[in-house]
Tab-separated table of C-alpha atoms in Angstrom:
chain	number	residue	atom	x	y	z
A	1	MET	CA	-13.227	32.242	10.396
A	2	ASN	CA	-13.456	33.041	7.049
A	3	GLY	CA	-15.883	30.773	4.388
A	4	ASN	CA	-12.109	29.732	3.195
A	5	GLY	CA	-10.294	28.323	6.786
A	6	ILE	CA	-8.221	30.918	6.873
A	7	PRO	CA	-8.691	33.190	9.689
A	8	VAL	CA	-9.617	37.049	9.421
A	9	THR	CA	-8.487	39.577	11.451
A	10	ARG	CA	-10.165	43.396	11.487
A	11	ARG	CA	-8.383	45.059	8.906
A	12	GLN	CA	-8.047	46.889	5.541
A	13	PHE	CA	-8.300	43.923	2.992
A	14	SER	CA	-6.377	45.691	-0.491
A	15	LEU	CA	-3.481	44.785	-2.904
A	16	GLU	CA	-1.413	46.439	-1.402
A	17	SER	CA	-2.063	44.963	1.898
A	18	ALA	CA	-1.415	41.700	0.441
A	19	ARG	CA	1.422	42.361	-0.961
A	20	GLN	CA	2.563	43.669	1.970
A	21	ALA	CA	2.167	40.618	4.025
A	22	ALA	CA	4.111	38.067	0.981
A	23	TYR	CA	7.281	40.755	1.117
A	24	SER	CA	7.270	40.590	4.865
A	25	GLY	CA	6.693	36.663	4.409
A	26	GLN	CA	3.350	36.469	6.502
A	27	PHE	CA	2.209	34.171	3.406
A	28	SER	CA	-1.196	33.133	5.020
A	29	ASN	CA	-2.101	36.646	5.698
A	30	ALA	CA	-1.539	37.283	2.151
A	31	VAL	CA	-2.791	34.291	0.920
A	32	GLN	CA	-5.845	35.647	2.954
A	33	SER	CA	-6.239	39.167	1.492
A	34	TYR	CA	-5.325	37.933	-2.032
A	35	LEU	CA	-8.599	35.853	-1.886
A	36	ILE	CA	-11.311	38.597	0.065
A	37	VAL	CA	-10.123	41.169	-2.859
A	38	LEU	CA	-9.473	39.237	-5.841
A	39	PRO	CA	-13.266	38.641	-6.361
A	40	SER	CA	-13.776	42.610	-6.448
A	41	LEU	CA	-11.462	42.581	-9.042
A	42	SER	CA	-12.149	42.994	-12.862
A	43	PRO	CA	-11.332	39.603	-15.006
A	44	GLU	CA	-8.599	41.892	-16.624
A	45	GLN	CA	-7.577	42.914	-13.309
A	46	ARG	CA	-7.514	39.460	-11.633
A	47	GLN	CA	-5.473	38.111	-14.623
A	48	SER	CA	-2.838	41.287	-14.683
A	49	CYS	CA	-2.101	39.837	-10.507
A	50	LEU	CA	-2.220	36.353	-11.505
A	51	ALA	CA	1.183	35.569	-11.315
A	52	GLU	CA	1.984	37.312	-7.578
A	53	PHE	CA	-0.508	34.964	-6.701
A	54	LEU	CA	0.343	32.033	-7.626
A	55	GLU	CA	3.875	32.876	-6.459
A	56	THR	CA	2.012	33.745	-3.117
A	57	ILE	CA	0.840	30.325	-2.722
A	58	ARG	CA	3.664	28.601	-3.736
A	59	LEU	CA	5.888	30.430	-1.104
A	60	TRP	CA	2.854	29.460	1.771
A	61	VAL	CA	2.686	25.954	0.431
A	62	LEU	CA	6.902	25.876	1.493
A	63	GLN	CA	6.571	27.191	4.664
A	64	ASP	CA	4.766	24.827	5.984
A	65	GLU	CA	3.061	21.489	4.609
A	66	SER	CA	0.314	21.584	6.620
A	67	HIS	CA	-0.984	24.296	4.400
A	68	VAL	CA	-1.503	22.261	1.514
A	69	LEU	CA	-4.226	20.616	2.651
A	70	VAL	CA	-5.836	23.810	3.505
A	71	LEU	CA	-4.833	24.688	0.076
A	72	SER	CA	-7.522	21.765	-1.943
A	73	GLN	CA	-9.598	22.966	0.808
A	74	LEU	CA	-9.599	26.723	-0.991
A	75	VAL	CA	-9.536	24.847	-5.234
A	76	SER	CA	-12.702	25.295	-5.750
A	77	ASN	CA	-12.402	29.640	-4.716
A	78	ILE	CA	-9.528	29.741	-6.598
A	79	LEU	CA	-10.947	28.076	-9.860
A	80	GLN	CA	-14.162	30.789	-9.248
A	81	LEU	CA	-11.672	33.328	-9.949
A	82	PHE	CA	-9.811	31.815	-12.759
A	83	PRO	CA	-12.220	29.404	-14.262
A	84	SER	CA	-10.327	27.786	-17.767
A	85	ASN	CA	-6.953	29.041	-17.166
A	86	GLU	CA	-4.249	26.375	-17.337
A	87	ASP	CA	-1.636	28.094	-15.841
A	88	VAL	CA	-3.975	27.980	-12.413
A	89	TYR	CA	-4.832	24.484	-13.167
A	90	PHE	CA	-1.263	23.558	-13.339
A	91	ALA	CA	0.201	24.992	-10.624
A	92	LEU	CA	-2.772	23.764	-8.351
A	93	LEU	CA	-2.012	20.231	-9.494
A	94	HIS	CA	1.389	21.183	-9.072
A	95	PHE	CA	1.158	21.991	-5.511
A	96	LEU	CA	-1.332	19.409	-4.586
A	97	SER	CA	0.234	16.368	-6.237
A	98	LYS	CA	3.462	17.557	-3.637
A	99	SER	CA	1.400	16.303	-0.417
A	100	ALA	CA	1.876	12.400	0.400
A	101	ASP	CA	-2.250	12.982	2.198
A	102	LYS	CA	-4.502	11.451	0.768
A	103	SER	CA	-7.491	13.702	1.133
A	104	VAL	CA	-5.099	16.041	-0.554
A	105	LEU	CA	-4.848	13.276	-3.209
A	106	SER	CA	-7.824	12.812	-3.650
A	107	SER	CA	-9.021	16.972	-4.150
A	108	ALA	CA	-5.714	16.657	-6.903
A	109	LEU	CA	-7.717	13.846	-8.718
A	110	SER	CA	-10.817	15.939	-8.606
A	111	LEU	CA	-8.642	19.120	-10.092
A	112	CYS	CA	-7.739	16.845	-13.111
A	113	ASP	CA	-11.776	15.749	-13.456
A	114	SER	CA	-12.372	19.107	-13.746
A	115	ALA	CA	-9.599	20.354	-16.580
A	116	LEU	CA	-11.203	17.499	-18.769
A	117	CYS	CA	-13.879	18.897	-18.328
A	118	HIS	CA	-12.569	22.686	-19.280
A	119	PHE	CA	-10.420	21.715	-21.859
A	120	PRO	CA	-11.892	20.364	-25.172
A	121	PRO	CA	-10.543	17.107	-26.717
A	122	SER	CA	-7.527	18.302	-29.124
A	123	SER	CA	-6.375	20.899	-26.682
A	124	THR	CA	-1.925	19.706	-25.056
A	125	SER	CA	-3.716	20.573	-21.725
A	126	ARG	CA	-6.318	18.078	-21.870
A	127	CYS	CA	-3.678	15.035	-22.524
A	128	VAL	CA	-1.351	16.127	-19.729
A	129	PHE	CA	-4.345	16.316	-17.426
A	130	ARG	CA	-5.317	12.811	-18.724
A	131	ILE	CA	-2.099	11.226	-18.220
A	132	CYS	CA	-1.913	13.451	-14.957
A	133	ARG	CA	-4.675	11.836	-13.365
A	134	GLU	CA	-3.414	8.435	-14.667
A	135	ASN	CA	-0.240	8.473	-12.801
A	136	LEU	CA	-2.259	10.304	-9.786
A	137	ARG	CA	-4.213	7.241	-10.174
A	138	TYR	CA	-1.749	4.571	-9.990
A	139	SER	CA	0.012	6.316	-6.829
A	140	ALA	CA	-2.891	6.823	-4.689
A	141	PHE	CA	-3.601	3.200	-3.024
A	142	ASP	CA	-1.295	-0.253	-4.196
A	143	GLN	CA	-2.066	-1.579	-7.510
A	144	TRP	CA	-2.928	-5.200	-5.901
A	145	HIS	CA	-6.023	-3.567	-5.310
A	146	ILE	CA	-6.609	-3.704	-8.511
A	147	ARG	CA	-5.660	-7.672	-8.398
A	148	MET	CA	-7.754	-8.329	-5.781
A	149	ILE	CA	-11.274	-7.232	-6.688
A	150	ASN	CA	-10.826	-9.240	-9.646
A	151	ASP	CA	-9.907	-12.083	-8.197
A	152	GLU	CA	-13.104	-14.352	-8.761
A	153	VAL	CA	-11.843	-16.916	-6.266
A	154	ARG	CA	-11.313	-14.739	-3.366
A	155	ASN	CA	-14.479	-13.313	-4.641
A	156	LYS	CA	-16.682	-16.393	-3.971
A	157	TYR	CA	-15.523	-17.708	-0.929
A	158	PHE	CA	-15.852	-14.546	0.648
A	159	GLU	CA	-19.663	-14.330	-1.025
A	160	GLU	CA	-20.272	-18.125	0.117
A	161	ALA	CA	-19.050	-17.228	3.185
A	162	MET	CA	-21.904	-13.952	3.707
A	163	LYS	CA	-24.003	-15.756	2.179
A	164	ARG	CA	-24.321	-18.357	5.478
A	165	MET	CA	-23.024	-16.171	8.015
A	166	ILE	CA	-24.966	-12.573	7.302
A	167	ARG	CA	-28.520	-12.535	8.989
A	168	ALA	CA	-31.300	-9.882	7.710
A	169	ASP	CA	-30.934	-7.842	11.051
A	170	ASP	CA	-27.372	-8.276	11.435
A	171	VAL	CA	-25.071	-5.271	11.485
A	172	VAL	CA	-21.894	-5.894	9.470
A	173	MET	CA	-18.530	-3.986	9.932
A	174	ASP	CA	-16.440	-4.558	6.300
A	175	ILE	CA	-12.827	-3.367	8.183
A	176	GLY	CA	-11.145	-1.952	5.231
A	177	ALA	CA	-13.475	-2.717	2.714
A	178	GLY	CA	-11.259	-0.609	0.037
A	179	THR	CA	-12.937	-0.089	-2.856
A	180	GLY	CA	-16.440	-1.563	-1.242
A	181	LEU	CA	-16.729	-4.751	-3.136
A	182	LEU	CA	-17.266	-7.545	-0.396
A	183	SER	CA	-19.754	-4.452	1.645
A	184	VAL	CA	-22.082	-4.540	-1.678
A	185	ILE	CA	-21.825	-8.330	-1.204
A	186	ALA	CA	-22.975	-7.587	2.413
A	187	ALA	CA	-26.211	-5.068	1.065
A	188	ARG	CA	-27.163	-8.526	-0.443
A	189	TYR	CA	-28.408	-9.924	3.083
A	190	THR	CA	-28.734	-7.196	5.226
A	191	SER	CA	-29.819	-3.744	5.366
A	192	ARG	CA	-26.984	-2.359	7.545
A	193	VAL	CA	-23.460	-2.129	6.061
A	194	ILE	CA	-20.629	-0.038	7.666
A	195	SER	CA	-17.965	-0.188	5.447
A	196	VAL	CA	-14.116	1.186	7.146
A	197	GLU	CA	-11.404	2.587	4.852
A	198	GLU	CA	-8.594	5.068	5.618
A	199	ASN	CA	-7.424	5.561	2.127
A	200	ALA	CA	-8.960	8.534	1.280
A	201	VAL	CA	-8.807	7.752	-2.479
A	202	LEU	CA	-10.236	4.282	-1.871
A	203	CYS	CA	-12.990	5.695	0.085
A	204	ARG	CA	-14.494	7.961	-3.000
A	205	ILE	CA	-14.074	4.967	-5.141
A	206	CYS	CA	-16.349	3.243	-2.546
A	207	GLU	CA	-19.156	5.804	-2.487
A	208	GLU	CA	-19.345	5.411	-5.850
A	209	VAL	CA	-19.481	1.782	-6.614
A	210	THR	CA	-22.191	1.433	-3.525
A	211	ARG	CA	-24.379	4.226	-5.300
A	212	LYS	CA	-23.771	2.152	-8.641
A	213	ASN	CA	-24.825	-1.015	-7.074
A	214	GLY	CA	-28.155	0.835	-5.531
A	215	VAL	CA	-27.260	0.309	-1.886
A	216	GLU	CA	-26.298	4.057	-0.525
A	217	GLY	CA	-28.939	3.142	1.806
A	218	LYS	CA	-27.705	0.293	3.221
A	219	ILE	CA	-24.400	1.288	3.644
A	220	GLU	CA	-22.293	4.079	5.441
A	221	VAL	CA	-18.946	4.579	4.535
A	222	ALA	CA	-16.349	5.722	7.386
A	223	CYS	CA	-12.959	6.782	6.018
A	224	GLN	CA	-10.430	6.602	8.990
A	225	ASN	CA	-8.600	3.343	10.893
A	226	SER	CA	-10.536	1.383	12.138
A	227	LYS	CA	-8.739	1.522	15.900
A	228	ASP	CA	-10.256	5.429	15.412
A	229	ILE	CA	-13.552	4.619	14.919
A	230	ASP	CA	-15.763	6.736	17.436
A	231	VAL	CA	-17.856	3.932	19.080
A	232	SER	CA	-19.987	6.164	19.932
A	233	LYS	CA	-21.474	7.049	15.993
A	234	TYR	CA	-22.180	3.310	15.239
A	235	PRO	CA	-23.723	0.462	16.315
A	236	LYS	CA	-21.896	-3.061	17.833
A	237	ALA	CA	-21.417	-4.740	14.900
A	238	THR	CA	-22.944	-8.569	15.043
A	239	VAL	CA	-20.251	-9.884	12.004
A	240	ILE	CA	-16.896	-8.515	11.083
A	241	VAL	CA	-16.053	-8.437	7.506
A	242	ALA	CA	-12.202	-8.158	6.924
A	243	GLU	CA	-10.127	-8.953	4.611
A	244	LEU	CA	-6.672	-8.188	5.911
A	245	LEU	CA	-4.327	-11.259	5.090
A	246	ASP	CA	-1.192	-10.651	3.699
A	247	CYS	CA	0.832	-13.425	1.871
A	248	CYS	CA	1.913	-14.856	5.571
A	249	VAL	CA	-1.369	-13.838	7.136
A	250	PHE	CA	-0.544	-11.512	9.913
A	251	GLY	CA	1.444	-8.519	7.312
A	252	GLU	CA	-1.136	-6.784	7.111
A	253	ASP	CA	-2.119	-6.153	11.043
A	254	VAL	CA	-4.966	-8.146	11.464
A	255	VAL	CA	-4.162	-9.132	14.787
A	256	GLY	CA	-4.474	-5.344	16.241
A	257	THR	CA	-6.597	-4.625	13.670
A	258	LEU	CA	-9.187	-7.698	14.857
A	259	LEU	CA	-8.234	-7.537	18.694
A	260	ASP	CA	-9.839	-3.789	18.587
A	261	ALA	CA	-12.870	-5.067	16.746
A	262	HIS	CA	-13.516	-7.609	19.415
A	263	ASN	CA	-12.957	-5.306	22.954
A	264	ARG	CA	-14.868	-1.903	21.017
A	265	LEU	CA	-16.503	-1.748	18.176
A	266	THR	CA	-18.373	-5.932	18.065
A	267	GLU	CA	-21.155	-7.425	20.209
A	268	GLU	CA	-20.227	-10.401	22.873
A	269	LYS	CA	-20.863	-13.084	20.158
A	270	ALA	CA	-19.587	-11.591	17.003
A	271	GLN	CA	-19.175	-13.635	13.842
A	272	PHE	CA	-15.865	-12.560	11.460
A	273	ILE	CA	-15.266	-13.864	8.064
A	274	PRO	CA	-12.621	-15.218	7.978
A	275	GLN	CA	-12.714	-17.836	11.614
A	276	ALA	CA	-9.603	-18.310	11.264
A	277	ALA	CA	-5.915	-19.015	9.182
A	278	GLU	CA	-3.719	-21.729	9.025
A	279	VAL	CA	0.136	-21.172	7.850
A	280	CYS	CA	2.066	-23.499	5.845
A	281	VAL	CA	5.408	-23.782	4.791
A	282	GLN	CA	7.384	-26.304	1.902
A	283	LEU	CA	10.287	-26.831	0.893
A	284	LEU	CA	11.024	-24.702	-3.184
A	285	GLU	CA	13.886	-25.163	-5.144
A	286	SER	CA	13.862	-22.118	-7.750
A	287	ALA	CA	17.588	-20.589	-8.050
A	288	GLU	CA	16.319	-17.063	-10.093
A	289	ILE	CA	14.333	-16.275	-6.347
A	290	TYR	CA	17.039	-17.046	-4.795
A	291	SER	CA	19.157	-14.995	-7.687
A	292	PHE	CA	16.807	-12.394	-6.269
A	293	HIS	CA	18.231	-12.037	-2.374
A	294	SER	CA	21.773	-13.197	-2.923
A	295	LEU	CA	24.956	-10.941	-5.261
A	296	GLU	CA	29.047	-12.269	-4.553
A	297	CYS	CA	30.733	-8.921	-5.224
A	298	ASP	CA	33.459	-9.299	-3.377
A	299	GLY	CA	31.630	-11.141	-1.007
A	300	HIS	CA	28.581	-13.057	-0.598
A	301	PHE	CA	25.665	-10.319	0.011
A	302	MET	CA	22.109	-11.504	0.811
A	303	SER	CA	18.614	-9.634	1.396
A	304	GLN	CA	17.051	-8.772	4.815
A	305	CYS	CA	14.857	-11.640	4.080
A	306	ALA	CA	17.584	-14.084	5.395
A	307	SER	CA	19.127	-11.980	7.494
A	308	THR	CA	18.673	-14.248	11.282
A	309	SER	CA	18.457	-11.445	12.903
A	310	GLU	CA	14.388	-10.766	14.938
A	311	ASP	CA	14.988	-6.903	13.933
A	312	SER	CA	14.967	-7.301	10.192
A	313	THR	CA	12.070	-5.270	9.146
A	314	ASP	CA	12.026	-7.624	5.961
A	315	PRO	CA	11.970	-11.456	6.635
A	316	TYR	CA	10.343	-12.164	4.016
A	317	SER	CA	9.529	-11.295	-0.009
A	318	CYS	CA	6.010	-11.468	-2.052
A	319	VAL	CA	6.556	-13.737	-5.315
A	320	ASP	CA	4.310	-14.620	-7.765
A	321	LEU	CA	5.136	-17.869	-8.434
A	322	ALA	CA	3.522	-18.343	-12.077
A	323	ASP	CA	6.179	-14.727	-12.732
A	324	HIS	CA	8.790	-17.650	-12.891
A	325	ARG	CA	10.346	-20.747	-14.361
A	326	ASN	CA	11.874	-24.204	-13.424
A	327	TYR	CA	11.138	-23.849	-9.713
A	328	ARG	CA	9.923	-27.158	-7.919
A	329	PHE	CA	8.262	-27.889	-4.378
A	330	LEU	CA	10.467	-30.509	-2.700
A	331	SER	CA	7.702	-31.170	-0.143
A	332	LEU	CA	4.214	-31.538	0.818
A	333	SER	CA	2.931	-28.588	2.635
A	334	HIS	CA	3.388	-28.389	6.100
A	335	SER	CA	1.010	-26.482	8.619
A	336	VAL	CA	3.470	-23.846	10.839
A	337	THR	CA	0.745	-22.311	13.127
A	338	SER	CA	-3.066	-21.453	13.309
A	339	ILE	CA	-4.576	-18.527	14.397
A	340	ASP	CA	-8.428	-18.118	15.215
A	341	PHE	CA	-10.002	-14.426	14.682
A	342	SER	CA	-13.290	-14.803	16.532
A	343	SER	CA	-11.253	-15.562	19.714
A	344	ARG	CA	-9.930	-13.033	21.939
A	345	ASP	CA	-7.447	-14.960	23.693
A	346	ASP	CA	-5.701	-16.579	20.332
A	347	LEU	CA	-5.461	-12.679	19.477
A	348	ASN	CA	-4.174	-11.675	22.789
A	349	ARG	CA	-1.667	-14.580	22.440
A	350	PHE	CA	-0.630	-13.605	18.711
A	351	LYS	CA	0.168	-10.224	19.902
A	352	SER	CA	2.339	-11.058	22.957
A	353	ASN	CA	5.334	-11.610	20.049
A	354	ARG	CA	5.678	-15.184	22.337
A	355	VAL	CA	4.358	-16.966	19.557
A	356	ASN	CA	7.026	-19.597	18.861
A	357	GLY	CA	7.697	-22.530	17.856
A	358	GLU	CA	9.691	-25.254	15.784
A	359	LEU	CA	9.007	-28.297	12.861
A	360	SER	CA	10.384	-30.834	10.990
A	361	ILE	CA	9.788	-31.092	7.229
A	362	THR	CA	10.449	-33.955	5.373
A	363	ALA	CA	12.036	-33.632	1.764
A	364	ASP	CA	9.466	-35.958	-0.971
A	365	LYS	CA	11.865	-34.780	-3.575
A	366	SER	CA	16.013	-34.897	-3.943
A	367	GLY	CA	16.846	-31.337	-5.387
A	368	THR	CA	18.521	-27.380	-4.444
A	369	LEU	CA	16.870	-25.862	-1.113
A	370	HIS	CA	16.761	-22.220	-2.260
A	371	ALA	CA	14.067	-21.104	0.163
A	372	PHE	CA	10.935	-21.566	2.149
A	373	SER	CA	7.596	-20.989	0.387
A	374	VAL	CA	4.969	-19.892	2.427
A	375	HIS	CA	1.149	-19.932	1.779
A	376	PHE	CA	-1.724	-19.761	4.052
A	377	ARG	CA	-5.704	-21.645	4.414
A	378	ALA	CA	-8.255	-19.625	5.810
A	379	ARG	CA	-11.321	-21.262	7.167
A	380	MET	CA	-14.377	-18.748	6.616
A	381	CYS	CA	-16.455	-20.682	8.131
A	382	ASP	CA	-17.779	-23.689	9.363
A	383	GLU	CA	-16.003	-26.584	6.637
A	384	LEU	CA	-15.235	-24.048	3.429
A	385	VAL	CA	-11.829	-22.764	3.314
A	386	MET	CA	-9.508	-21.382	0.960
A	387	ASP	CA	-6.220	-21.915	0.052
A	388	SER	CA	-4.359	-19.529	-1.362
A	389	SER	CA	-2.122	-21.504	-3.214
A	390	GLU	CA	-4.679	-22.693	-5.191
A	391	GLY	CA	-6.022	-20.405	-8.096
A	392	THR	CA	-5.884	-17.019	-6.038
A	393	VAL	CA	-4.218	-13.499	-6.133
A	394	TRP	CA	-1.879	-13.928	-2.990
A	395	ASP	CA	1.449	-14.027	-3.777
A	396	ARG	CA	3.980	-16.962	-1.857
A	397	GLY	CA	5.551	-15.535	0.713
A	398	ILE	CA	9.665	-16.720	0.091
A	399	PHE	CA	12.247	-16.812	3.088
A	400	PRO	CA	15.828	-17.538	0.811
A	401	LEU	CA	18.191	-19.659	2.394
A	402	GLN	CA	21.395	-17.666	2.957
A	403	ARG	CA	23.270	-20.840	1.349
A	404	PRO	CA	21.495	-23.294	-1.150
A	405	MET	CA	21.352	-26.979	0.212
A	406	GLN	CA	21.038	-29.983	-1.558
A	407	ILE	CA	18.422	-32.211	-0.188
A	408	GLU	CA	17.474	-35.919	-0.518
A	409	GLU	CA	14.476	-37.551	-0.772
A	410	GLY	CA	13.525	-38.365	2.693
A	411	GLN	CA	15.545	-35.946	4.794
A	412	THR	CA	14.277	-34.031	6.918
A	413	VAL	CA	14.822	-30.320	7.798
A	414	ARG	CA	13.774	-28.749	10.982
A	415	VAL	CA	12.632	-25.365	10.433
A	416	GLN	CA	12.140	-22.756	13.646
A	417	TRP	CA	9.033	-19.656	13.445
A	418	LYS	CA	7.646	-17.266	15.480
A	419	VAL	CA	5.310	-14.036	14.871
A	420	ARG	CA	6.745	-11.203	16.321
A	421	ASP	CA	5.728	-6.973	15.407
A	422	ASN	CA	2.871	-8.928	12.403
A	423	LYS	CA	5.633	-10.694	10.628
A	424	LEU	CA	6.287	-14.276	10.272
A	425	ARG	CA	9.724	-14.629	10.777
A	426	LEU	CA	10.904	-18.529	9.596
A	427	GLN	CA	14.642	-19.912	9.304
A	428	MET	CA	16.526	-23.466	9.023
A	429	ILE	CA	18.004	-24.379	12.257
A	430	SER	CA	21.480	-25.893	10.492
A	431	SER	CA	25.052	-25.221	10.659
A	432	MET	CA	23.930	-23.894	6.815
A	433	THR	CA	23.844	-20.790	7.898
A	434	SER	CA	26.534	-18.843	6.109
A	435	PRO	CA	28.543	-16.667	9.099
A	436	ASP	CA	30.023	-14.267	6.133
A	437	SER	CA	27.101	-13.261	4.431
A	438	ARG	CA	26.239	-9.679	5.251
A	439	PHE	CA	23.055	-8.283	4.894
A	440	ILE	CA	21.676	-5.202	2.282
A	441	SER	CA	18.612	-3.814	1.319
A	442	SER	CA	16.701	-4.652	-1.045
A	443	ASP	CA	16.950	-1.768	-3.109
A	444	VAL	CA	20.173	-2.485	-3.760
A	445	LEU	CA	19.974	-6.174	-4.033
A	446	ASP	CA	17.731	-4.633	-7.600
A	447	LEU	CA	20.481	-2.069	-8.671
A	448	ASN	CA	22.551	-5.265	-9.619
A	449	THR	CA	18.918	-7.974	-10.817
A	450	ASN	CA	18.276	-4.837	-13.041
A	451	ARG	CA	22.008	-4.892	-14.535
A	452	PRO	CA	20.981	-6.955	-17.870
A	453	LEU	CA	17.504	-5.032	-18.554
A	454	LEU	CA	20.128	-2.134	-18.134
A	455	ASP	CA	22.484	-3.665	-20.169
A	456	SER	CA	20.015	-4.649	-22.942
A	457	LEU	CA	19.108	-0.681	-23.534
A	458	LEU	CA	21.746	1.113	-23.467
A	459	SER	CA	23.104	-1.181	-26.059
A	460	GLU	CA	20.559	0.360	-28.549
A	461	ILE	CA	22.390	3.859	-27.798
A	462	PRO	CA	24.574	5.193	-30.703
A	463	GLU	CA	27.992	6.638	-30.102
A	464	ASP	CA	28.199	9.542	-31.922
A	465	SER	CA	29.372	13.375	-31.456
A	466	SER	CA	25.575	14.665	-30.011
A	467	PHE	CA	24.937	11.232	-27.609
A	468	TYR	CA	27.958	9.596	-26.223
A	469	ASN	CA	27.222	5.924	-24.899
A	470	MET	CA	28.613	6.406	-21.375
A	471	SER	CA	27.619	2.585	-20.780
A	472	ASN	CA	31.210	1.161	-20.973
A	473	PHE	CA	32.400	4.141	-17.715
A	474	ILE	CA	29.121	3.600	-15.718
A	475	LEU	CA	28.969	-0.469	-15.566
A	476	PRO	CA	32.245	-0.953	-14.580
A	477	LEU	CA	31.770	1.909	-12.214
A	478	PHE	CA	29.253	0.107	-10.776
A	479	ARG	CA	30.557	-3.416	-10.084
A	480	ARG	CA	33.453	-1.471	-7.966
A	481	TYR	CA	30.566	0.952	-6.086
A	482	ILE	CA	28.341	-1.293	-5.449
A	483	ILE	CA	30.650	-3.334	-2.409
A	484	TYR	CA	30.308	0.128	-1.782
A	485	PHE	CA	27.081	0.918	-1.092
A	486	CYS	CA	26.763	-2.758	0.272
A	487	SER	CA	29.026	-1.864	3.267
A	488	LEU	CA	26.992	1.261	4.403
A	489	GLU	CA	23.922	-1.094	5.111
A	490	ILE	CA	25.802	-4.173	6.639
A	491	ALA	CA	23.375	-5.707	9.184
A	492	PRO	CA	24.705	-6.614	13.088
């Protein structure tokens, strides 16, 4: 292997050998030859070879997706050969941005940072790379991370729980550490914190956050999924901090992750933050939210969230009620089920996919029932309980009915629920289920939901000879052919 990570064979390297390898489709050998020969050339000679070199890299990357990862490790070598060359920066960024690998994405971000240092503030290229960097940052991780770390209510609950539970000699493992905020808080109370985060970009941010907070000596960042941790490399944790709760508790594999922590990563009597969670449900009236899941178009179509099939991949949607008007709760909050994260037995019970039940919810108001709204209460420690419905970043889990239902005050609604494959599944036990409903993906429903916006935008397009407004032709076709798209995605 050479210093660039490409295998070296005993042969003579030259521009001719590089070109011959590229011509015969041996692009790995060609890239290797170029990287060995180009440093010996003058800047003028290198520049004359630049176009063929970049074309060889392009073909090499297209040949095998894994080559992008190797390219990400060669970026600094290539930039040394062509310092401050705009074409090289743009070409490398183009190649790297095609990969979904988070470590490659991290290299692309570093490339943008380097470009911003090399190009003058007034240059167009600097402006373009600034935009590219922001686009990459937004694609690097789910943007709810930003909302989450700015949630003061959530952060204070976790801080108070850690203050009460962590001792100076504890080993704390923060699973799903993200940007490292909770790890930094934990480092106030102990000198040994292991931050576990599988997203390479978030790991990079986590390391920077720990450094800027002056606790890098207390925190070790493990850039991997906690299930892949080599237990021989880290001490057993005495406290697990794991903020892995989605709006319906189970959606981020909290059960499997914490069960693995119990089995491999912790001391026998380790403590968990949060300790437990209770899932709660309310009756919800909201024609607006229901409309996002329902479509009348030569038949009744519903999103997968309303399907009674156990194979539905999207049994609920996540909704911030603050974004909607004219919604009402038609009942108080009722407990569905609870789980003890400190109990290996309880985690195994939920892992079995056999946890289910029924409950009755009594309406305390008359109205139109459109959906069930789910939130949770997490017991952080002792009597410290955080309710996700009280000013936190968590959305509500929405389980729409197949058809709206008129209910009266005092009427009882029976609900069946189960936890399967890391998803809460909940539906009404009633003859109101609609046998004529057909189920389609949320993407198709979004076409219908976004149509008013499309109408508004297209209404501003002038109809003249240079730009003809096709909306009068397109929109009727949309209504005519959406039934075709729907028919392709009907679930049994």
